[in-house]
C-alpha cells in the first residue's frame, strides 16, 4: 500500500516513515502542500499534516478531495475541535492528533482503507499481511499461514500474534499485552501469557522470534530471508525448548 505523507516536521515524518515501512507500506514523503498537490505517482492513502509551511493543510485537503476519493487522514498538532470538524467536512476520512503512535496511525489507515474499499467477494480477499518470507496473517479472516499452510492457532494465540505483529520489533509490556489480548481489567497472574507465547514460538518456529525481556514483556522479531535461525527447519521439530 502506498502512502503519501505530507508533513514538514522532519523528525515526525522520518519516524512515521520508518514505522510505516516496517509494516510493509510504501511511503512517499513530501513536506509542502504544493508538493502534495503536484505529486503525480498514484497512492492509496494520504496522511496530511494541517500545519504546513506554504499552505493551510485544510486547503490541501479540500483540493485533494476535489480530485478524487483517495482516503485522507489528517494529522496535526492542533487539538482544536474546529479543525477536526472542518477537516472532516472538507472530506478528510479520519483524524489523528499529535503526538500519536505509529500503531494508532496504522489502525486508522486500515480502518479508512476498509471503508474505502468497495465490497468484494470473499474469493478475492484484500490480502493478508506478510511478515518476512514465511508468515502471513490475514486479519480479515483471522487466519495464519506459515510457508503457505494454515497454522491452527487457538483463538487467544491468534489474538496474541495479531497484537504482537501490529508493531514488529516493539517491546510490549506484559500489562499492555494482557490488556489488549485478554481483558482490560486483568489483575490476575499472567502465566497464561507465557503459555501462549510458548505455543506461538513452537508453531511459528523459524518465521518469527518472540524475545522475552525480563521484568518487562515481549518483543516479536520477524525473521527475514537469510537471517539465521540456527537449527530451525520448516517442520519445527526440535524447536520446543525455548524459554
Ligand atoms: Ca507541521
Tab-separated table of C-alpha atoms and ligand atoms in Angstrom:
chain	number	residue	atom	x	y	z
A	1	UNK	CA	0.000	0.000	0.000
A	2	UNK	CA	1.331	3.405	-0.993
A	3	UNK	CA	1.107	6.251	1.467
A	4	UNK	CA	1.592	9.889	0.589
A	5	UNK	CA	2.908	11.527	3.734
A	6	UNK	CA	2.584	15.314	3.790
A	7	UNK	CA	4.491	16.582	6.808
A	8	UNK	CA	7.003	19.389	7.179
A	9	UNK	CA	8.334	18.309	10.553
A	10	UNK	CA	11.260	16.123	9.587
A	11	UNK	CA	11.673	14.107	12.810
A	12	UNK	CA	7.953	13.344	12.881
A	13	UNK	CA	7.973	12.428	9.206
A	14	UNK	CA	11.038	10.230	9.498
A	15	UNK	CA	9.813	8.300	12.476
A	16	UNK	CA	6.399	7.799	10.925
A	17	UNK	CA	8.014	6.772	7.678
A	18	UNK	CA	10.207	4.205	9.411
A	19	UNK	CA	7.246	2.820	11.285
A	20	UNK	CA	5.143	2.516	8.155
A	21	UNK	CA	7.954	0.901	6.191
A	22	UNK	CA	8.268	-1.705	8.897
A	23	UNK	CA	4.686	-2.660	8.259
A	24	UNK	CA	5.251	-3.016	4.577
A	25	UNK	CA	3.774	0.302	3.472
A	26	UNK	CA	5.463	2.256	0.720
A	27	UNK	CA	5.896	5.860	1.769
A	28	UNK	CA	6.294	8.927	-0.416
A	29	UNK	CA	7.170	11.863	1.747
A	30	UNK	CA	6.648	15.488	0.781
A	31	UNK	CA	6.925	18.466	3.085
A	32	UNK	CA	4.771	21.153	1.490
A	33	UNK	CA	1.204	21.479	0.334
A	34	UNK	CA	2.393	22.435	-3.135
A	35	UNK	CA	4.455	19.259	-3.381
A	36	UNK	CA	1.494	17.206	-2.203
A	37	UNK	CA	-0.741	18.646	-4.893
A	38	UNK	CA	1.962	18.289	-7.527
A	39	UNK	CA	2.646	14.667	-6.610
A	40	UNK	CA	1.972	12.565	-9.653
A	41	UNK	CA	2.517	8.919	-8.884
A	42	UNK	CA	-0.507	7.120	-7.508
A	43	UNK	CA	-1.014	6.455	-3.838
A	44	UNK	CA	-3.665	4.699	-1.784
A	45	UNK	CA	-3.978	6.965	1.215
A	46	UNK	CA	-2.809	10.429	2.275
A	47	UNK	CA	-1.518	11.346	5.720
A	48	UNK	CA	-1.862	15.099	5.773
A	49	UNK	CA	-0.412	17.441	8.351
A	50	UNK	CA	-2.510	20.579	8.735
A	51	UNK	CA	0.302	22.914	9.742
A	52	UNK	CA	2.297	23.210	6.524
A	53	UNK	CA	4.810	25.931	5.695
A	54	UNK	CA	3.287	27.069	2.423
A	55	UNK	CA	-0.431	26.424	2.560
A	56	UNK	CA	-3.068	25.579	5.090
A	57	UNK	CA	-3.439	21.820	5.246
A	58	UNK	CA	-7.184	22.253	5.163
A	59	UNK	CA	-6.910	23.807	1.690
A	60	UNK	CA	-4.770	20.887	0.578
A	61	UNK	CA	-7.362	18.525	1.980
A	62	UNK	CA	-10.110	20.270	0.062
A	63	UNK	CA	-8.109	20.271	-3.176
A	64	UNK	CA	-7.226	16.592	-2.874
A	65	UNK	CA	-10.813	15.691	-2.187
A	66	UNK	CA	-11.991	17.674	-5.176
A	67	UNK	CA	-9.801	15.438	-7.328
A	68	UNK	CA	-10.946	12.074	-6.167
A	69	UNK	CA	-11.748	9.588	-3.485
A	70	UNK	CA	-8.351	8.761	-2.094
A	71	UNK	CA	-8.689	8.366	1.680
A	72	UNK	CA	-7.248	11.290	3.618
A	73	UNK	CA	-6.188	11.106	7.232
A	74	UNK	CA	-5.446	14.473	8.718
A	75	UNK	CA	-2.590	14.627	11.234
A	76	UNK	CA	-1.997	17.698	13.250
A	77	UNK	CA	-0.676	19.191	16.420
A	78	UNK	CA	-3.837	21.205	16.571
A	79	UNK	CA	-6.121	19.540	19.006
A	80	UNK	CA	-8.730	22.112	18.206
A	81	UNK	CA	-12.130	20.584	17.708
A	82	UNK	CA	-12.888	23.127	14.984
A	83	UNK	CA	-10.036	21.918	12.801
A	84	UNK	CA	-11.136	18.384	13.244
A	85	UNK	CA	-14.679	19.175	12.235
A	86	UNK	CA	-13.619	21.389	9.345
A	87	UNK	CA	-11.166	18.729	8.183
A	88	UNK	CA	-13.862	16.107	8.164
A	89	UNK	CA	-16.281	18.462	6.444
A	90	UNK	CA	-13.704	19.153	3.768
A	91	UNK	CA	-13.535	15.493	3.029
A	92	UNK	CA	-10.932	14.025	5.348
A	93	UNK	CA	-11.779	10.466	6.321
A	94	UNK	CA	-10.208	10.476	9.732
A	95	UNK	CA	-8.047	12.482	12.052
A	96	UNK	CA	-5.143	11.825	14.408
A	97	UNK	CA	-3.715	14.322	16.847
A	98	UNK	CA	-0.033	14.708	17.626
A	99	UNK	CA	1.549	13.134	19.470
A	100	UNK	CA	0.444	9.822	18.074
A	101	UNK	CA	1.900	6.371	17.897
A	102	UNK	CA	2.610	4.529	14.692
A	103	UNK	CA	0.217	1.835	15.809
A	104	UNK	CA	-2.593	4.333	16.029
A	105	UNK	CA	-1.862	5.716	12.568
A	106	UNK	CA	-1.763	2.244	11.088
A	107	UNK	CA	-5.033	1.339	12.748
A	108	UNK	CA	-6.597	4.451	11.213
A	109	UNK	CA	-5.146	3.663	7.793
A	110	UNK	CA	-6.531	0.160	7.920
A	111	UNK	CA	-9.901	1.435	9.045
A	112	UNK	CA	-10.223	4.029	6.293
A	113	UNK	CA	-8.991	1.570	3.690
A	114	UNK	CA	-11.575	-0.951	4.773
A	115	UNK	CA	-14.268	1.672	4.443
A	116	UNK	CA	-12.895	2.916	1.130
A	117	UNK	CA	-12.748	-0.482	-0.471
A	118	UNK	CA	-15.747	-1.497	-2.481
A	119	UNK	CA	-17.385	-4.666	-1.231
A	120	UNK	CA	-15.518	-7.646	-2.521
A	121	UNK	CA	-16.429	-11.207	-2.917
A	122	UNK	CA	-14.904	-13.463	-0.337
A	123	UNK	CA	-12.953	-15.186	-3.048
A	124	UNK	CA	-10.821	-12.101	-3.574
A	125	UNK	CA	-9.581	-11.047	-0.185
A	126	UNK	CA	-7.695	-7.818	0.301
A	127	UNK	CA	-4.685	-9.905	1.067
A	128	UNK	CA	-3.039	-10.946	4.236
A	129	UNK	CA	-0.277	-9.038	5.963
A	130	UNK	CA	3.087	-10.556	5.254
A	131	UNK	CA	5.810	-10.879	7.848
A	132	UNK	CA	9.063	-11.971	6.319
A	133	UNK	CA	9.172	-14.688	3.693
A	134	UNK	CA	7.230	-17.340	5.589
A	135	UNK	CA	4.452	-15.914	7.713
A	136	UNK	CA	1.201	-14.250	6.703
A	137	UNK	CA	-1.570	-13.024	8.947
A	138	UNK	CA	-4.940	-12.479	7.336
A	139	UNK	CA	-6.636	-10.132	9.757
A	140	UNK	CA	-9.951	-10.211	7.987
A	141	UNK	CA	-10.245	-13.958	8.081
A	142	UNK	CA	-8.250	-14.351	11.304
A	143	UNK	CA	-6.060	-16.931	9.608
A	144	UNK	CA	-2.355	-17.514	9.780
A	145	UNK	CA	-0.232	-19.238	7.186
A	146	UNK	CA	3.296	-20.495	7.508
A	147	UNK	CA	5.004	-21.408	4.241
A	148	UNK	CA	1.600	-21.332	2.602
A	149	UNK	CA	-0.016	-23.763	5.003
A	150	UNK	CA	-2.596	-22.718	7.512
A	151	UNK	CA	-1.456	-22.871	11.103
A	152	UNK	CA	-4.026	-23.998	13.643
A	153	UNK	CA	-3.998	-21.442	16.420
A	154	UNK	CA	-6.219	-21.240	19.464
A	155	UNK	CA	-8.268	-18.031	19.488
A	156	UNK	CA	-6.082	-16.343	22.095
A	157	UNK	CA	-2.940	-17.494	20.335
A	158	UNK	CA	-4.230	-15.764	17.230
A	159	UNK	CA	-5.138	-12.628	19.178
A	160	UNK	CA	-1.690	-12.549	20.741
A	161	UNK	CA	0.030	-12.979	17.383
A	162	UNK	CA	-2.197	-10.344	15.791
A	163	UNK	CA	-1.299	-7.939	18.579
A	164	UNK	CA	2.443	-8.580	18.518
A	165	UNK	CA	2.611	-8.352	14.721
A	166	UNK	CA	0.949	-4.965	14.744
A	167	UNK	CA	4.329	-3.495	15.517
A	168	UNK	CA	7.167	-5.939	14.957
A	169	UNK	CA	10.283	-5.079	16.914
A	170	UNK	CA	8.431	-3.054	19.508
A	171	UNK	CA	8.743	-4.044	23.139
A	172	UNK	CA	5.323	-4.720	24.600
A	173	UNK	CA	4.884	-4.870	28.332
A	174	UNK	CA	3.063	-7.766	29.896
A	175	UNK	CA	0.422	-5.299	31.045
A	176	UNK	CA	-0.114	-3.947	27.548
A	177	UNK	CA	-0.431	-7.426	26.147
A	178	UNK	CA	-2.768	-8.663	28.852
A	179	UNK	CA	-4.933	-5.619	28.433
A	180	UNK	CA	-5.115	-5.907	24.662
A	181	UNK	CA	-5.462	-9.641	24.307
A	182	UNK	CA	-7.182	-10.835	27.420
A	183	UNK	CA	-9.115	-8.330	29.387
A	184	UNK	CA	-8.820	-4.646	30.090
A	185	UNK	CA	-9.219	-5.341	33.780
A	186	UNK	CA	-6.841	-8.236	34.158
A	187	UNK	CA	-5.236	-8.271	37.578
A	188	UNK	CA	-4.505	-11.951	37.886
A	189	UNK	CA	-1.352	-13.886	37.197
A	190	UNK	CA	-0.003	-13.610	33.688
A	191	UNK	CA	1.324	-17.124	33.377
A	192	UNK	CA	-1.259	-17.787	30.724
A	193	UNK	CA	0.612	-15.253	28.603
A	194	UNK	CA	3.814	-17.302	28.831
A	195	UNK	CA	1.921	-20.414	27.842
A	196	UNK	CA	0.554	-18.704	24.758
A	197	UNK	CA	3.934	-17.216	23.853
A	198	UNK	CA	5.451	-20.692	24.088
A	199	UNK	CA	2.754	-22.059	21.794
A	200	UNK	CA	3.393	-19.365	19.174
A	201	UNK	CA	7.139	-19.968	19.357
A	202	UNK	CA	6.580	-23.638	18.772
A	203	UNK	CA	4.053	-23.297	15.983
A	204	UNK	CA	5.839	-20.491	14.149
A	205	UNK	CA	9.410	-21.542	14.842
A	206	UNK	CA	11.875	-20.050	12.391
A	207	UNK	CA	9.466	-17.500	10.921
A	208	UNK	CA	9.385	-15.239	13.932
A	209	UNK	CA	11.232	-14.905	17.194
A	210	UNK	CA	9.476	-13.774	20.357
A	211	UNK	CA	12.072	-12.355	22.679
A	212	UNK	CA	11.356	-12.189	26.362
A	213	UNK	CA	12.594	-9.060	28.084
A	214	UNK	CA	12.919	-9.911	31.718
A	215	UNK	CA	10.673	-7.946	34.002
A	216	UNK	CA	9.062	-6.091	31.104
A	217	UNK	CA	7.442	-8.118	28.398
A	218	UNK	CA	7.982	-9.404	24.893
A	219	UNK	CA	9.187	-8.306	21.514
A	220	UNK	CA	8.300	-10.021	18.258
A	221	UNK	CA	11.018	-10.127	15.619
A	222	UNK	CA	10.269	-11.122	12.043
A	223	UNK	CA	12.918	-13.435	10.678
A	224	UNK	CA	13.742	-12.076	7.257
A	225	UNK	CA	15.114	-14.189	4.458
A	226	UNK	CA	18.589	-15.383	5.160
A	227	UNK	CA	18.503	-14.269	8.763
A	228	UNK	CA	19.999	-17.187	10.555
A	229	UNK	CA	17.739	-19.194	12.747
A	230	UNK	CA	20.136	-21.919	13.713
A	231	UNK	CA	18.853	-25.407	13.913
A	232	UNK	CA	15.374	-24.492	12.718
A	233	UNK	CA	13.817	-26.227	9.841
A	234	UNK	CA	10.374	-25.729	8.478
A	235	UNK	CA	8.943	-28.733	10.266
A	236	UNK	CA	9.514	-27.008	13.563
A	237	UNK	CA	10.768	-30.212	15.013
A	238	UNK	CA	13.038	-29.973	17.973
A	239	UNK	CA	12.187	-26.348	18.445
A	240	UNK	CA	10.079	-26.797	21.508
A	241	UNK	CA	12.569	-25.895	24.137
A	242	UNK	CA	12.527	-22.125	24.051
A	243	UNK	CA	12.293	-20.318	27.396
B	1	LIG	CA1	3.605	20.846	10.562
